[in-house]
């Protein structure tokens, strides 16, 4: 059986904390992804976190894409699939189940702050939960690293 080619685009949405943004960038690049996307960064995350994440990307020969909002990322990046990593109570399908048949360009959206993603944002893609993650937000990008590692 031939596996479909997958291109994963990790995206951090609605982040306020510069530390969370920078740590997310380190994790994404450390896992081998070439591109990290950030949308709707606010306050010190926008003023401090985005420039620091950009500096890290340049040092590592990677890319950082910063866009105003999630719909902009979907419009500009044109993914084949948009999945939103959320707590189990907000999703019907586990991430591993989705990945079995997935192919193409996949935009993987993580909420950058609690409570995560809004109801309106959940309608922009397929909400999935990470198998084995109980309690907590489930939206942390680190919760999802293993199934998507490149």
PDB file of N, CA and C in Angstrom, residues 31-33 144-150:
ATOM      1  N   UNK A  31      11.611  19.689  15.566  1.00  0.00           N
ATOM      2  CA  UNK A  31      11.020  18.479  15.000  1.00  0.00           C
ATOM      3  C   UNK A  31      11.291  18.344  13.504  1.00  0.00           C
ATOM      4  N   UNK A  32      11.938  19.354  12.945  1.00  0.00           N
ATOM      5  CA  UNK A  32      12.326  19.255  11.542  1.00  0.00           C
ATOM      6  C   UNK A  32      11.425  19.953  10.546  1.00  0.00           C
ATOM      7  N   UNK A  33      10.417  20.656  11.022  1.00  0.00           N
ATOM      8  CA  UNK A  33       9.549  21.386  10.090  1.00  0.00           C
ATOM      9  C   UNK A  33      10.276  22.615   9.569  1.00  0.00           C
ATOM     10  N   UNK A 144       0.793  17.197  20.573  1.00  0.00           N
ATOM     11  CA  UNK A 144       0.574  16.625  19.256  1.00  0.00           C
ATOM     12  C   UNK A 144       1.860  16.313  18.509  1.00  0.00           C
ATOM     13  N   UNK A 145       2.985  16.577  19.094  1.00  0.00           N
ATOM     14  CA  UNK A 145       4.233  16.460  18.352  1.00  0.00           C
ATOM     15  C   UNK A 145       4.482  15.068  17.794  1.00  0.00           C
ATOM     16  N   UNK A 146       4.277  14.062  18.589  1.00  0.00           N
ATOM     17  CA  UNK A 146       4.649  12.722  18.143  1.00  0.00           C
ATOM     18  C   UNK A 146       3.936  12.263  16.871  1.00  0.00           C
ATOM     19  N   UNK A 147       2.592  12.307  16.777  1.00  0.00           N
ATOM     20  CA  UNK A 147       1.934  11.782  15.584  1.00  0.00           C
ATOM     21  C   UNK A 147       2.301  12.527  14.300  1.00  0.00           C
ATOM     22  N   UNK A 148       2.762  13.743  14.392  1.00  0.00           N
ATOM     23  CA  UNK A 148       3.036  14.534  13.199  1.00  0.00           C
ATOM     24  C   UNK A 148       4.511  14.708  12.910  1.00  0.00           C
ATOM     25  N   UNK A 149       5.352  14.111  13.711  1.00  0.00           N
ATOM     26  CA  UNK A 149       6.789  14.333  13.522  1.00  0.00           C
ATOM     27  C   UNK A 149       7.204  14.003  12.107  1.00  0.00           C
ATOM     28  N   UNK A 150       8.023  14.895  11.546  1.00  0.00           N
ATOM     29  CA  UNK A 150       8.437  14.700  10.153  1.00  0.00           C
ATOM     30  C   UNK A 150       9.635  13.792  10.061  1.00  0.00           C
TER      31      UNK A 150
END
